[in-house]
Amino acid sequence: MRAGAAGIRSSHVQLVTGTLDPAIRQSMSPDDDPKEKIVDVSGEYRIQAPRGQVWAALNDPNILKQAIPGCESFERTGENELEAKVKARIGPINARFAGKITLSDLNPPESYRIGGEGKGGVAGFAKGGANVTLSEDGDGTILRYTASADIGGKLAQIGSRFVKGSAKKIADDFFGRFAKIVCEQQNAG
């Protein structure tokens, strides 16, 4: 990968408290704490590859599995549906999450919405989504995203500093790995 092939232009994390979605509350066990926090994350990344190649990579389960920190499995279960198992550390909590992911509002090669929900056993749950847009930037691509996640259970009990820091680290790790993989493909091709 060439120096400067991918870079973080900006990122933002916000944590607020919110109201628990009744559907999520029904899926919780009696031991789950009904506290909930909403985490908002946004960012912009420049990837040194054409937009079509970045779009294809965003829809390739093998590339996504490599890019997602702690991903143990990631497979397509339908045309726009995937399942994943991810081991993550959020603040002081280590957990394995099993989740379902859905792609919607597809507008190739410009944008899509990715939504998902996962349960991490006693650690709690996370449910959210992200809007992802791609725009051409000379010989590269600008990837922008805005994401929001509701978290509950023990995850919602830890301090907001840990949650915000973990959310930013996970996003930065994912996009850093993703950009590296795409740039390596571009340089090999």
C-alpha atoms as an extended CHARMM CRD file, in Angstrom:
* protein
*
       189  EXT
         1         1  MET       CA              0.0000000000        0.0000000000        0.0000000000  PROA      1               0.0000000000
         2         2  ARG       CA              1.3450000000        3.3970000000       -0.9290000000  PROA      2               0.0000000000
         3         3  ALA       CA              1.7660000000        5.9870000000        1.7890000000  PROA      3               0.0000000000
         4         4  GLY       CA             -1.2960000000        8.1830000000        1.9330000000  PROA      4               0.0000000000
         5         5  ALA       CA             -3.4250000000        5.6470000000        0.0550000000  PROA      5               0.0000000000
         6         6  ALA       CA             -6.1520000000        5.8460000000        2.6660000000  PROA      6               0.0000000000
         7         7  GLY       CA             -6.8040000000        8.4100000000        5.2860000000  PROA      7               0.0000000000
         8         8  ILE       CA             -9.2370000000        9.4960000000        7.9180000000  PROA      8               0.0000000000
         9         9  ARG       CA            -10.5120000000       12.9370000000        7.0870000000  PROA      9               0.0000000000
        10        10  SER       CA            -12.8110000000       13.2300000000       10.0560000000  PROA      10              0.0000000000
        11        11  SER       CA            -14.7960000000       11.1820000000       12.5000000000  PROA      11              0.0000000000
        12        12  HSD       CA            -17.3310000000       11.9910000000       15.1860000000  PROA      12              0.0000000000
        13        13  VAL       CA            -18.8390000000        9.9890000000       18.0320000000  PROA      13              0.0000000000
        14        14  GLN       CA            -21.7980000000       11.0540000000       20.1600000000  PROA      14              0.0000000000
        15        15  LEU       CA            -23.5080000000        9.1930000000       22.9930000000  PROA      15              0.0000000000
        16        16  VAL       CA            -26.9770000000       10.0320000000       24.2490000000  PROA      16              0.0000000000
        17        17  THR       CA            -29.5750000000        8.3000000000       26.3680000000  PROA      17              0.0000000000
        18        18  GLY       CA            -32.7960000000        7.2030000000       24.7430000000  PROA      18              0.0000000000
        19        19  THR       CA            -35.9890000000        5.2480000000       25.0010000000  PROA      19              0.0000000000
        20        20  LEU       CA            -35.8510000000        1.5050000000       24.6030000000  PROA      20              0.0000000000
        21        21  ASP       CA            -37.6160000000        0.1860000000       21.5010000000  PROA      21              0.0000000000
        22        22  PRO       CA            -40.5320000000       -2.0190000000       22.6910000000  PROA      22              0.0000000000
        23        23  ALA       CA            -39.5470000000       -4.7920000000       20.2390000000  PROA      23              0.0000000000
        24        24  ILE       CA            -36.0460000000       -4.8810000000       21.7270000000  PROA      24              0.0000000000
        25        25  ARG       CA            -37.4110000000       -4.8250000000       25.2840000000  PROA      25              0.0000000000
        26        26  GLN       CA            -39.5360000000       -7.9240000000       24.4930000000  PROA      26              0.0000000000
        27        27  SER       CA            -36.4590000000       -9.7940000000       23.2410000000  PROA      27              0.0000000000
        28        28  MET       CA            -34.5030000000       -9.0940000000       26.4440000000  PROA      28              0.0000000000
        29        29  SER       CA            -34.2690000000      -11.5960000000       29.2480000000  PROA      29              0.0000000000
        30        30  PRO       CA            -35.4740000000      -10.5490000000       32.7220000000  PROA      30              0.0000000000
        31        31  ASP       CA            -31.8150000000      -10.2570000000       33.7790000000  PROA      31              0.0000000000
        32        32  ASP       CA            -31.1060000000       -7.5600000000       31.1830000000  PROA      32              0.0000000000
        33        33  ASP       CA            -30.9190000000       -4.0100000000       32.4570000000  PROA      33              0.0000000000
        34        34  PRO       CA            -33.5070000000       -1.9380000000       30.5830000000  PROA      34              0.0000000000
        35        35  LYS       CA            -31.1390000000        1.0400000000       30.4280000000  PROA      35              0.0000000000
        36        36  GLU       CA            -30.3090000000        1.9860000000       26.8950000000  PROA      36              0.0000000000
        37        37  LYS       CA            -27.7900000000        4.2490000000       25.2550000000  PROA      37              0.0000000000
        38        38  ILE       CA            -27.7440000000        5.4730000000       21.7010000000  PROA      38              0.0000000000
        39        39  VAL       CA            -24.3340000000        5.7960000000       20.0850000000  PROA      39              0.0000000000
        40        40  ASP       CA            -23.9730000000        8.0260000000       17.0090000000  PROA      40              0.0000000000
        41        41  VAL       CA            -20.8250000000        7.7100000000       14.9000000000  PROA      41              0.0000000000
        42        42  SER       CA            -19.9290000000        9.4380000000       11.6500000000  PROA      42              0.0000000000
        43        43  GLY       CA            -16.8420000000        9.6580000000        9.5440000000  PROA      43              0.0000000000
        44        44  GLU       CA            -15.2620000000       10.3130000000        6.1960000000  PROA      44              0.0000000000
        45        45  TYR       CA            -12.4420000000        8.3200000000        4.6130000000  PROA      45              0.0000000000
        46        46  ARG       CA            -10.5120000000        8.6630000000        1.3650000000  PROA      46              0.0000000000
        47        47  ILE       CA             -9.6920000000        5.3740000000       -0.3160000000  PROA      47              0.0000000000
        48        48  GLN       CA             -7.1900000000        5.3120000000       -3.1760000000  PROA      48              0.0000000000
        49        49  ALA       CA             -9.3220000000        3.1890000000       -5.5270000000  PROA      49              0.0000000000
        50        50  PRO       CA            -12.1270000000        3.8290000000       -8.0420000000  PROA      50              0.0000000000
        51        51  ARG       CA            -15.6620000000        4.0920000000       -6.6720000000  PROA      51              0.0000000000
        52        52  GLY       CA            -16.8210000000        0.9350000000       -8.4910000000  PROA      52              0.0000000000
        53        53  GLN       CA            -14.0970000000       -1.1060000000       -6.8100000000  PROA      53              0.0000000000
        54        54  VAL       CA            -14.9190000000        0.3290000000       -3.3720000000  PROA      54              0.0000000000
        55        55  TRP       CA            -18.6290000000       -0.4390000000       -3.9470000000  PROA      55              0.0000000000
        56        56  ALA       CA            -17.8430000000       -4.0350000000       -4.9320000000  PROA      56              0.0000000000
        57        57  ALA       CA            -15.6770000000       -4.4470000000       -1.8140000000  PROA      57              0.0000000000
        58        58  LEU       CA            -18.4590000000       -3.0860000000        0.4360000000  PROA      58              0.0000000000
        59        59  ASN       CA            -20.6720000000       -5.8780000000       -0.8970000000  PROA      59              0.0000000000
        60        60  ASP       CA            -18.1020000000       -8.6990000000       -0.7080000000  PROA      60              0.0000000000
        61        61  PRO       CA            -18.5440000000      -10.8880000000        2.4060000000  PROA      61              0.0000000000
        62        62  ASN       CA            -14.9260000000      -12.1060000000        2.2370000000  PROA      62              0.0000000000
        63        63  ILE       CA            -13.5340000000       -8.5740000000        2.3070000000  PROA      63              0.0000000000
        64        64  LEU       CA            -15.9340000000       -7.4770000000        5.0410000000  PROA      64              0.0000000000
        65        65  LYS       CA            -14.9950000000      -10.4870000000        7.1780000000  PROA      65              0.0000000000
        66        66  GLN       CA            -11.3230000000       -9.4950000000        6.9220000000  PROA      66              0.0000000000
        67        67  ALA       CA            -12.0850000000       -5.8510000000        7.7310000000  PROA      67              0.0000000000
        68        68  ILE       CA            -14.4280000000       -6.2930000000       10.7090000000  PROA      68              0.0000000000
        69        69  PRO       CA            -12.3890000000       -6.3580000000       13.9370000000  PROA      69              0.0000000000
        70        70  GLY       CA            -12.9080000000       -9.6480000000       15.7930000000  PROA      70              0.0000000000
        71        71  CYS       CA            -15.0340000000      -11.1900000000       13.0270000000  PROA      71              0.0000000000
        72        72  GLU       CA            -15.2050000000      -14.9580000000       13.4600000000  PROA      72              0.0000000000
        73        73  SER       CA            -17.7160000000      -15.6780000000       10.6840000000  PROA      73              0.0000000000
        74        74  PHE       CA            -19.5190000000      -13.6450000000        8.0590000000  PROA      74              0.0000000000
        75        75  GLU       CA            -21.7090000000      -15.1640000000        5.4050000000  PROA      75              0.0000000000
        76        76  ARG       CA            -24.4280000000      -14.2310000000        2.9700000000  PROA      76              0.0000000000
        77        77  THR       CA            -27.7960000000      -15.8110000000        3.8190000000  PROA      77              0.0000000000
        78        78  GLY       CA            -29.8790000000      -14.0390000000        1.1640000000  PROA      78              0.0000000000
        79        79  GLU       CA            -29.5320000000      -11.5200000000       -1.6280000000  PROA      79              0.0000000000
        80        80  ASN       CA            -29.2140000000       -8.6000000000        0.7990000000  PROA      80              0.0000000000
        81        81  GLU       CA            -28.9190000000      -10.4670000000        4.0960000000  PROA      81              0.0000000000
        82        82  LEU       CA            -25.8820000000      -11.6300000000        6.0320000000  PROA      82              0.0000000000
        83        83  GLU       CA            -25.0810000000      -13.2190000000        9.3790000000  PROA      83              0.0000000000
        84        84  ALA       CA            -21.9960000000      -12.5480000000       11.4540000000  PROA      84              0.0000000000
        85        85  LYS       CA            -20.3100000000      -13.6310000000       14.6560000000  PROA      85              0.0000000000
        86        86  VAL       CA            -17.9720000000      -11.0550000000       16.1460000000  PROA      86              0.0000000000
        87        87  LYS       CA            -15.8320000000      -10.9870000000       19.2720000000  PROA      87              0.0000000000
        88        88  ALA       CA            -15.5890000000       -7.4350000000       20.5840000000  PROA      88              0.0000000000
        89        89  ARG       CA            -14.2420000000       -5.5480000000       23.5600000000  PROA      89              0.0000000000
        90        90  ILE       CA            -16.3070000000       -2.5570000000       24.5990000000  PROA      90              0.0000000000
        91        91  GLY       CA            -14.7560000000       -0.8350000000       27.5720000000  PROA      91              0.0000000000
        92        92  PRO       CA            -14.1620000000       -3.5300000000       30.2050000000  PROA      92              0.0000000000
        93        93  ILE       CA            -16.5880000000       -6.0050000000       28.5910000000  PROA      93              0.0000000000
        94        94  ASN       CA            -15.4930000000       -8.7950000000       26.2510000000  PROA      94              0.0000000000
        95        95  ALA       CA            -18.3660000000      -10.4020000000       24.3600000000  PROA      95              0.0000000000
        96        96  ARG       CA            -19.2310000000      -12.5220000000       21.3620000000  PROA      96              0.0000000000
        97        97  PHE       CA            -22.0890000000      -11.1540000000       19.2930000000  PROA      97              0.0000000000
        98        98  ALA       CA            -24.2170000000      -13.1250000000       16.8500000000  PROA      98              0.0000000000
        99        99  GLY       CA            -26.1170000000      -10.8900000000       14.4960000000  PROA      99              0.0000000000
       100       100  LYS       CA            -28.1080000000      -10.4040000000       11.3460000000  PROA      100             0.0000000000
       101       101  ILE       CA            -27.2880000000       -7.7220000000        8.8060000000  PROA      101             0.0000000000
       102       102  THR       CA            -29.5410000000       -6.3280000000        6.0840000000  PROA      102             0.0000000000
       103       103  LEU       CA            -28.5660000000       -4.1270000000        3.1370000000  PROA      103             0.0000000000
       104       104  SER       CA            -31.2730000000       -1.7750000000        1.8630000000  PROA      104             0.0000000000
       105       105  ASP       CA            -31.7990000000        1.3910000000       -0.1710000000  PROA      105             0.0000000000
       106       106  LEU       CA            -29.1370000000        0.1700000000       -2.6080000000  PROA      106             0.0000000000
       107       107  ASN       CA            -28.1140000000        2.7820000000       -5.1880000000  PROA      107             0.0000000000
       108       108  PRO       CA            -25.0030000000        1.2750000000       -6.8540000000  PROA      108             0.0000000000
       109       109  PRO       CA            -22.2710000000        2.5280000000       -6.8180000000  PROA      109             0.0000000000
       110       110  GLU       CA            -23.2830000000        5.5680000000       -4.7590000000  PROA      110             0.0000000000
       111       111  SER       CA            -24.9760000000        4.5490000000       -1.5170000000  PROA      111             0.0000000000
       112       112  TYR       CA            -26.7420000000        2.0150000000        0.6630000000  PROA      112             0.0000000000
       113       113  ARG       CA            -28.0970000000        1.5090000000        4.1450000000  PROA      113             0.0000000000
       114       114  ILE       CA            -26.7610000000       -1.2910000000        6.3080000000  PROA      114             0.0000000000
       115       115  GLY       CA            -28.7850000000       -2.3210000000        9.3310000000  PROA      115             0.0000000000
       116       116  GLY       CA            -28.1930000000       -4.9610000000       11.9170000000  PROA      116             0.0000000000
       117       117  GLU       CA            -28.8780000000       -6.3460000000       15.3180000000  PROA      117             0.0000000000
       118       118  GLY       CA            -26.7840000000       -8.5510000000       17.5150000000  PROA      118             0.0000000000
       119       119  LYS       CA            -26.9850000000      -10.2060000000       20.8820000000  PROA      119             0.0000000000
       120       120  GLY       CA            -23.9920000000      -10.7300000000       23.1010000000  PROA      120             0.0000000000
       121       121  GLY       CA            -25.4700000000      -12.9190000000       25.8180000000  PROA      121             0.0000000000
       122       122  VAL       CA            -25.0750000000      -11.4040000000       29.2760000000  PROA      122             0.0000000000
       123       123  ALA       CA            -23.1690000000       -8.4630000000       27.7610000000  PROA      123             0.0000000000
       124       124  GLY       CA            -26.3600000000       -7.1570000000       26.1890000000  PROA      124             0.0000000000
       125       125  PHE       CA            -27.4730000000       -6.2290000000       22.7210000000  PROA      125             0.0000000000
       126       126  ALA       CA            -26.8520000000       -3.7400000000       19.9570000000  PROA      126             0.0000000000
       127       127  LYS       CA            -29.1980000000       -2.7130000000       17.1610000000  PROA      127             0.0000000000
       128       128  GLY       CA            -28.5490000000       -0.0310000000       14.6070000000  PROA      128             0.0000000000
       129       129  GLY       CA            -27.7550000000        1.0090000000       11.1000000000  PROA      129             0.0000000000
       130       130  ALA       CA            -25.5790000000        3.1730000000        8.9240000000  PROA      130             0.0000000000
       131       131  ASN       CA            -26.0110000000        5.1780000000        5.7550000000  PROA      131             0.0000000000
       132       132  VAL       CA            -22.9500000000        4.8510000000        3.5280000000  PROA      132             0.0000000000
       133       133  THR       CA            -22.2270000000        7.0800000000        0.5240000000  PROA      133             0.0000000000
       134       134  LEU       CA            -19.3980000000        6.9390000000       -1.9970000000  PROA      134             0.0000000000
       135       135  SER       CA            -18.3010000000        9.8650000000       -4.1530000000  PROA      135             0.0000000000
       136       136  GLU       CA            -15.5360000000       10.0930000000       -6.7220000000  PROA      136             0.0000000000
       137       137  ASP       CA            -12.4810000000       12.1240000000       -5.7710000000  PROA      137             0.0000000000
       138       138  GLY       CA            -10.0060000000       12.2010000000       -8.6400000000  PROA      138             0.0000000000
       139       139  ASP       CA             -8.5160000000        8.7040000000       -8.8230000000  PROA      139             0.0000000000
       140       140  GLY       CA             -9.8990000000        7.8260000000       -5.3920000000  PROA      140             0.0000000000
       141       141  THR       CA            -13.1770000000        7.5770000000       -3.5250000000  PROA      141             0.0000000000
       142       142  ILE       CA            -14.5700000000        9.4340000000       -0.5310000000  PROA      142             0.0000000000
       143       143  LEU       CA            -16.5610000000        7.1150000000        1.7450000000  PROA      143             0.0000000000
       144       144  ARG       CA            -18.8840000000        8.8730000000        4.1980000000  PROA      144             0.0000000000
       145       145  TYR       CA            -21.0320000000        7.2150000000        6.8070000000  PROA      145             0.0000000000
       146       146  THR       CA            -23.4120000000        8.1140000000        9.5820000000  PROA      146             0.0000000000
       147       147  ALA       CA            -24.3800000000        5.3800000000       12.0010000000  PROA      147             0.0000000000
       148       148  SER       CA            -26.5300000000        5.0400000000       15.0720000000  PROA      148             0.0000000000
       149       149  ALA       CA            -26.7980000000        2.0980000000       17.4530000000  PROA      149             0.0000000000
       150       150  ASP       CA            -28.9860000000        1.3610000000       20.4410000000  PROA      150             0.0000000000
       151       151  ILE       CA            -27.2060000000       -0.6590000000       23.1040000000  PROA      151             0.0000000000
       152       152  GLY       CA            -28.6330000000       -2.2840000000       26.1860000000  PROA      152             0.0000000000
       153       153  GLY       CA            -27.8590000000       -4.6990000000       28.9690000000  PROA      153             0.0000000000
       154       154  LYS       CA            -24.4360000000       -4.5220000000       30.6000000000  PROA      154             0.0000000000
       155       155  LEU       CA            -23.1280000000       -2.5470000000       27.6190000000  PROA      155             0.0000000000
       156       156  ALA       CA            -25.4220000000        0.3330000000       28.5630000000  PROA      156             0.0000000000
       157       157  GLN       CA            -24.1710000000        0.2600000000       32.1660000000  PROA      157             0.0000000000
       158       158  ILE       CA            -20.5560000000        1.0540000000       31.3800000000  PROA      158             0.0000000000
       159       159  GLY       CA            -19.4360000000        4.6460000000       31.2380000000  PROA      159             0.0000000000
       160       160  SER       CA            -20.0790000000        6.7200000000       28.1540000000  PROA      160             0.0000000000
       161       161  ARG       CA            -16.3340000000        7.3910000000       27.8290000000  PROA      161             0.0000000000
       162       162  PHE       CA            -15.7160000000        3.6510000000       27.3000000000  PROA      162             0.0000000000
       163       163  VAL       CA            -18.6120000000        3.2710000000       24.8680000000  PROA      163             0.0000000000
       164       164  LYS       CA            -17.6310000000        6.3070000000       22.7920000000  PROA      164             0.0000000000
       165       165  GLY       CA            -13.9760000000        5.3000000000       22.7440000000  PROA      165             0.0000000000
       166       166  SER       CA            -14.8130000000        1.7310000000       21.7590000000  PROA      166             0.0000000000
       167       167  ALA       CA            -17.2180000000        2.8480000000       19.0140000000  PROA      167             0.0000000000
       168       168  LYS       CA            -14.5980000000        5.1610000000       17.5180000000  PROA      168             0.0000000000
       169       169  LYS       CA            -11.8730000000        2.5040000000       17.7250000000  PROA      169             0.0000000000
       170       170  ILE       CA            -14.0540000000       -0.1710000000       16.0930000000  PROA      170             0.0000000000
       171       171  ALA       CA            -15.0380000000        2.2070000000       13.2630000000  PROA      171             0.0000000000
       172       172  ASP       CA            -11.4520000000        3.3780000000       12.7170000000  PROA      172             0.0000000000
       173       173  ASP       CA            -10.1310000000       -0.2100000000       12.7860000000  PROA      173             0.0000000000
       174       174  PHE       CA            -12.7760000000       -1.3750000000       10.3010000000  PROA      174             0.0000000000
       175       175  PHE       CA            -12.2330000000        1.4480000000        7.8120000000  PROA      175             0.0000000000
       176       176  GLY       CA             -8.4550000000        1.2670000000        8.1560000000  PROA      176             0.0000000000
       177       177  ARG       CA             -8.4760000000       -2.4640000000        7.3930000000  PROA      177             0.0000000000
       178       178  PHE       CA            -11.0770000000       -2.0430000000        4.6440000000  PROA      178             0.0000000000
       179       179  ALA       CA             -9.0910000000        0.7280000000        2.9290000000  PROA      179             0.0000000000
       180       180  LYS       CA             -5.8760000000       -1.3150000000        3.1480000000  PROA      180             0.0000000000
       181       181  ILE       CA             -7.5200000000       -4.3750000000        1.5600000000  PROA      181             0.0000000000
       182       182  VAL       CA             -9.0700000000       -2.3200000000       -1.2560000000  PROA      182             0.0000000000
       183       183  CYS       CA             -5.8040000000       -0.4490000000       -1.9120000000  PROA      183             0.0000000000
       184       184  GLU       CA             -3.8390000000       -3.7130000000       -2.0010000000  PROA      184             0.0000000000
       185       185  GLN       CA             -6.3050000000       -5.0800000000       -4.5650000000  PROA      185             0.0000000000
       186       186  GLN       CA             -5.9790000000       -1.8770000000       -6.5990000000  PROA      186             0.0000000000
       187       187  ASN       CA             -2.1700000000       -2.0540000000       -6.5390000000  PROA      187             0.0000000000
       188       188  ALA       CA             -2.1710000000       -5.7810000000       -7.4260000000  PROA      188             0.0000000000
       189       189  GLY       CA             -4.5700000000       -5.2510000000      -10.3500000000  PROA      189             0.0000000000
